[in-house]
């Protein structure tokens, strides 16, 4: 449950950066591991509020830990790069500080949020063909951006061999720090060893494409949020969640639109996405180690050895 004074804290924080916000308009989204996100509308204009007029909706991104902002400058430069290349909107930061990132809200509503008790709430039919093709169109545009330009903006770049090697190193690190299920280790080892899963090219990726990060209107994507994990790497990363939650015919519609607009695929792209999702406990384990927080380490351990957690 939300702390009763959290809204006051966020209002005070926004005010220190010139944003006079209406308390009754604030809603808070706790889904992100790195950032708490809030939305609120500007109140009546005043001499101490230089940011825009009353009634404008704003997004506040508040880092949960100091290290969450390590890539903020890179993310800002990447947004400047991808914004003009995409048909969907991306954030345009107006406040970029060590304690707050803020920008005017983008068109549409998130496809997925959490209720006050932390339960997921869906706001779209993720299995609709309209959403599927909208996703394919967006990813085709994103993946067509020149990787060299993204590299110049400072994002991490890995060729296909480096992507695969990094996964192997990540699995080894997590295995050294946690008690990992033998069944999971066997599955990950088989995935890493089988060439047919892996792409032969790298593209500019968002990194965490799922409905909480896509704003929609009438089941079409209008904006894409949270580019913190963007990189040049495995294109299947941006399809993995969608592949996991929709029927095969819906995923096929996404790929059809993606290919129709110039995207490149390979025979086991969907299977590879399924393995990426199966390896998600590895990413969470790394996050838990980075955060140093006991609650995340305990949660990661439960994911990495689900048989023991069930006993």
PDB file of N, CA and C in Angstrom, residues 61 71 75 78-79 82 86 88-91 135 138-139 142-143 145 155 203-214 223-239:
ATOM      1  N   UNK A  61       9.329  11.004 -13.025  1.00  0.00           N
ATOM      2  CA  UNK A  61      10.091   9.762 -12.822  1.00  0.00           C
ATOM      3  C   UNK A  61      11.070  10.014 -11.683  1.00  0.00           C
ATOM      4  N   UNK A  71      22.411   6.023 -16.309  1.00  0.00           N
ATOM      5  CA  UNK A  71      22.313   6.074 -17.766  1.00  0.00           C
ATOM      6  C   UNK A  71      21.401   7.205 -18.251  1.00  0.00           C
ATOM      7  N   UNK A  75      20.220   8.033 -22.046  1.00  0.00           N
ATOM      8  CA  UNK A  75      18.805   7.915 -22.412  1.00  0.00           C
ATOM      9  C   UNK A  75      18.293   9.206 -23.032  1.00  0.00           C
ATOM     10  N   UNK A  78      19.549   9.418 -26.549  1.00  0.00           N
ATOM     11  CA  UNK A  78      18.873   8.452 -27.406  1.00  0.00           C
ATOM     12  C   UNK A  78      17.466   8.934 -27.765  1.00  0.00           C
ATOM     13  N   UNK A  79      16.753   9.521 -26.813  1.00  0.00           N
ATOM     14  CA  UNK A  79      15.421  10.048 -27.099  1.00  0.00           C
ATOM     15  C   UNK A  79      15.487  11.119 -28.177  1.00  0.00           C
ATOM     16  N   UNK A  82      15.921   8.993 -31.509  1.00  0.00           N
ATOM     17  CA  UNK A  82      14.837   8.156 -32.026  1.00  0.00           C
ATOM     18  C   UNK A  82      13.549   8.943 -32.253  1.00  0.00           C
ATOM     19  N   UNK A  86      10.529   7.981 -35.423  1.00  0.00           N
ATOM     20  CA  UNK A  86       9.409   7.113 -35.087  1.00  0.00           C
ATOM     21  C   UNK A  86       8.069   7.802 -35.317  1.00  0.00           C
ATOM     22  N   UNK A  88       5.490   6.999 -33.461  1.00  0.00           N
ATOM     23  CA  UNK A  88       4.939   7.139 -32.122  1.00  0.00           C
ATOM     24  C   UNK A  88       5.718   8.216 -31.365  1.00  0.00           C
ATOM     25  N   UNK A  89       5.109   8.748 -30.323  1.00  0.00           N
ATOM     26  CA  UNK A  89       5.771   9.772 -29.504  1.00  0.00           C
ATOM     27  C   UNK A  89       6.695   9.130 -28.477  1.00  0.00           C
ATOM     28  N   UNK A  90       7.744   9.862 -28.103  1.00  0.00           N
ATOM     29  CA  UNK A  90       8.628   9.459 -27.011  1.00  0.00           C
ATOM     30  C   UNK A  90       8.784  10.653 -26.075  1.00  0.00           C
ATOM     31  N   UNK A  91       9.198  10.418 -24.832  1.00  0.00           N
ATOM     32  CA  UNK A  91       9.313  11.526 -23.879  1.00  0.00           C
ATOM     33  C   UNK A  91      10.283  12.612 -24.350  1.00  0.00           C
ATOM     34  N   UNK A 135       2.294  -2.805 -32.926  1.00  0.00           N
ATOM     35  CA  UNK A 135       3.592  -3.140 -32.334  1.00  0.00           C
ATOM     36  C   UNK A 135       4.606  -3.492 -33.418  1.00  0.00           C
ATOM     37  N   UNK A 138       5.811  -0.272 -35.124  1.00  0.00           N
ATOM     38  CA  UNK A 138       6.744   0.486 -34.291  1.00  0.00           C
ATOM     39  C   UNK A 138       8.121  -0.162 -34.268  1.00  0.00           C
ATOM     40  N   UNK A 139       8.161  -1.489 -34.083  1.00  0.00           N
ATOM     41  CA  UNK A 139       9.452  -2.158 -33.985  1.00  0.00           C
ATOM     42  C   UNK A 139      10.204  -2.128 -35.314  1.00  0.00           C
ATOM     43  N   UNK A 142      11.831   1.291 -35.321  1.00  0.00           N
ATOM     44  CA  UNK A 142      12.922   1.365 -34.347  1.00  0.00           C
ATOM     45  C   UNK A 142      14.141   0.581 -34.827  1.00  0.00           C
ATOM     46  N   UNK A 143      13.917  -0.634 -35.286  1.00  0.00           N
ATOM     47  CA  UNK A 143      15.030  -1.499 -35.667  1.00  0.00           C
ATOM     48  C   UNK A 143      15.702  -1.061 -36.952  1.00  0.00           C
ATOM     49  N   UNK A 145      16.667   2.084 -37.409  1.00  0.00           N
ATOM     50  CA  UNK A 145      17.552   3.200 -37.075  1.00  0.00           C
ATOM     51  C   UNK A 145      19.003   2.730 -37.137  1.00  0.00           C
ATOM     52  N   UNK A 155      24.803   4.606 -26.350  1.00  0.00           N
ATOM     53  CA  UNK A 155      24.181   3.378 -25.894  1.00  0.00           C
ATOM     54  C   UNK A 155      25.152   2.215 -26.030  1.00  0.00           C
ATOM     55  N   UNK A 203      20.393  -4.823 -33.826  1.00  0.00           N
ATOM     56  CA  UNK A 203      19.611  -3.636 -34.167  1.00  0.00           C
ATOM     57  C   UNK A 203      19.486  -2.745 -32.935  1.00  0.00           C
ATOM     58  N   UNK A 204      18.984  -1.534 -33.145  1.00  0.00           N
ATOM     59  CA  UNK A 204      18.649  -0.659 -32.017  1.00  0.00           C
ATOM     60  C   UNK A 204      17.393  -1.216 -31.346  1.00  0.00           C
ATOM     61  N   UNK A 205      17.481  -1.526 -30.067  1.00  0.00           N
ATOM     62  CA  UNK A 205      16.350  -2.098 -29.336  1.00  0.00           C
ATOM     63  C   UNK A 205      15.943  -1.195 -28.181  1.00  0.00           C
ATOM     64  N   UNK A 206      14.667  -1.234 -27.844  1.00  0.00           N
ATOM     65  CA  UNK A 206      14.157  -0.547 -26.659  1.00  0.00           C
ATOM     66  C   UNK A 206      14.561  -1.312 -25.406  1.00  0.00           C
ATOM     67  N   UNK A 207      14.402  -2.632 -25.436  1.00  0.00           N
ATOM     68  CA  UNK A 207      14.864  -3.474 -24.342  1.00  0.00           C
ATOM     69  C   UNK A 207      13.788  -3.978 -23.414  1.00  0.00           C
ATOM     70  N   UNK A 208      12.721  -3.213 -23.228  1.00  0.00           N
ATOM     71  CA  UNK A 208      11.631  -3.627 -22.349  1.00  0.00           C
ATOM     72  C   UNK A 208      10.289  -3.221 -22.958  1.00  0.00           C
ATOM     73  N   UNK A 209       9.996  -3.775 -24.131  1.00  0.00           N
ATOM     74  CA  UNK A 209       8.734  -3.461 -24.796  1.00  0.00           C
ATOM     75  C   UNK A 209       7.645  -4.371 -24.228  1.00  0.00           C
ATOM     76  N   UNK A 210       6.780  -3.793 -23.427  1.00  0.00           N
ATOM     77  CA  UNK A 210       5.598  -4.505 -22.952  1.00  0.00           C
ATOM     78  C   UNK A 210       4.539  -3.458 -22.623  1.00  0.00           C
ATOM     79  N   UNK A 211       3.274  -3.876 -22.417  1.00  0.00           N
ATOM     80  CA  UNK A 211       2.191  -2.883 -22.387  1.00  0.00           C
ATOM     81  C   UNK A 211       2.307  -1.785 -21.340  1.00  0.00           C
ATOM     82  N   UNK A 212       3.050  -1.996 -20.266  1.00  0.00           N
ATOM     83  CA  UNK A 212       3.235  -0.918 -19.294  1.00  0.00           C
ATOM     84  C   UNK A 212       4.051   0.224 -19.872  1.00  0.00           C
ATOM     85  N   UNK A 213       4.835  -0.054 -20.897  1.00  0.00           N
ATOM     86  CA  UNK A 213       5.682   0.972 -21.518  1.00  0.00           C
ATOM     87  C   UNK A 213       5.123   1.479 -22.842  1.00  0.00           C
ATOM     88  N   UNK A 214       3.961   0.969 -23.261  1.00  0.00           N
ATOM     89  CA  UNK A 214       3.334   1.467 -24.481  1.00  0.00           C
ATOM     90  C   UNK A 214       2.024   2.161 -24.121  1.00  0.00           C
ATOM     91  N   UNK A 223       2.537   6.052 -28.087  1.00  0.00           N
ATOM     92  CA  UNK A 223       3.778   6.521 -27.466  1.00  0.00           C
ATOM     93  C   UNK A 223       4.463   5.346 -26.783  1.00  0.00           C
ATOM     94  N   UNK A 224       5.783   5.466 -26.627  1.00  0.00           N
ATOM     95  CA  UNK A 224       6.565   4.426 -25.958  1.00  0.00           C
ATOM     96  C   UNK A 224       7.441   5.094 -24.909  1.00  0.00           C
ATOM     97  N   UNK A 225       7.386   4.557 -23.690  1.00  0.00           N
ATOM     98  CA  UNK A 225       8.047   5.150 -22.528  1.00  0.00           C
ATOM     99  C   UNK A 225       9.279   4.347 -22.112  1.00  0.00           C
ATOM    100  N   UNK A 226      10.033   4.914 -21.178  1.00  0.00           N
ATOM    101  CA  UNK A 226      11.099   4.246 -20.429  1.00  0.00           C
ATOM    102  C   UNK A 226      12.119   3.550 -21.328  1.00  0.00           C
ATOM    103  N   UNK A 227      13.044   4.346 -21.833  1.00  0.00           N
ATOM    104  CA  UNK A 227      14.081   3.857 -22.735  1.00  0.00           C
ATOM    105  C   UNK A 227      15.393   3.577 -21.996  1.00  0.00           C
ATOM    106  N   UNK A 228      15.320   3.341 -20.699  1.00  0.00           N
ATOM    107  CA  UNK A 228      16.513   3.158 -19.869  1.00  0.00           C
ATOM    108  C   UNK A 228      17.377   1.997 -20.349  1.00  0.00           C
ATOM    109  N   UNK A 229      16.744   0.912 -20.812  1.00  0.00           N
ATOM    110  CA  UNK A 229      17.509  -0.285 -21.177  1.00  0.00           C
ATOM    111  C   UNK A 229      17.767  -0.378 -22.676  1.00  0.00           C
ATOM    112  N   UNK A 230      17.583   0.697 -23.419  1.00  0.00           N
ATOM    113  CA  UNK A 230      17.838   0.671 -24.861  1.00  0.00           C
ATOM    114  C   UNK A 230      19.307   0.339 -25.143  1.00  0.00           C
ATOM    115  N   UNK A 231      19.525  -0.382 -26.239  1.00  0.00           N
ATOM    116  CA  UNK A 231      20.887  -0.762 -26.619  1.00  0.00           C
ATOM    117  C   UNK A 231      20.878  -1.166 -28.090  1.00  0.00           C
ATOM    118  N   UNK A 232      22.046  -1.474 -28.592  1.00  0.00           N
ATOM    119  CA  UNK A 232      22.156  -2.145 -29.890  1.00  0.00           C
ATOM    120  C   UNK A 232      22.456  -3.600 -29.595  1.00  0.00           C
ATOM    121  N   UNK A 233      21.539  -4.470 -30.019  1.00  0.00           N
ATOM    122  CA  UNK A 233      21.705  -5.879 -29.703  1.00  0.00           C
ATOM    123  C   UNK A 233      20.640  -6.743 -30.343  1.00  0.00           C
ATOM    124  N   UNK A 234      20.152  -7.708 -29.597  1.00  0.00           N
ATOM    125  CA  UNK A 234      19.266  -8.769 -30.077  1.00  0.00           C
ATOM    126  C   UNK A 234      17.865  -8.239 -30.389  1.00  0.00           C
ATOM    127  N   UNK A 235      17.414  -8.313 -31.647  1.00  0.00           N
ATOM    128  CA  UNK A 235      16.079  -7.807 -31.965  1.00  0.00           C
ATOM    129  C   UNK A 235      14.956  -8.577 -31.283  1.00  0.00           C
ATOM    130  N   UNK A 236      15.173  -9.851 -30.972  1.00  0.00           N
ATOM    131  CA  UNK A 236      14.113 -10.648 -30.352  1.00  0.00           C
ATOM    132  C   UNK A 236      13.745 -10.149 -28.960  1.00  0.00           C
ATOM    133  N   UNK A 237      14.650  -9.416 -28.328  1.00  0.00           N
ATOM    134  CA  UNK A 237      14.370  -8.884 -26.995  1.00  0.00           C
ATOM    135  C   UNK A 237      13.088  -8.059 -26.988  1.00  0.00           C
ATOM    136  N   UNK A 238      12.834  -7.320 -28.080  1.00  0.00           N
ATOM    137  CA  UNK A 238      11.669  -6.447 -28.138  1.00  0.00           C
ATOM    138  C   UNK A 238      10.378  -7.194 -28.467  1.00  0.00           C
ATOM    139  N   UNK A 239      10.491  -8.456 -28.855  1.00  0.00           N
ATOM    140  CA  UNK A 239       9.317  -9.272 -29.170  1.00  0.00           C
ATOM    141  C   UNK A 239       8.986 -10.277 -28.074  1.00  0.00           C
TER     142      UNK A 239
END
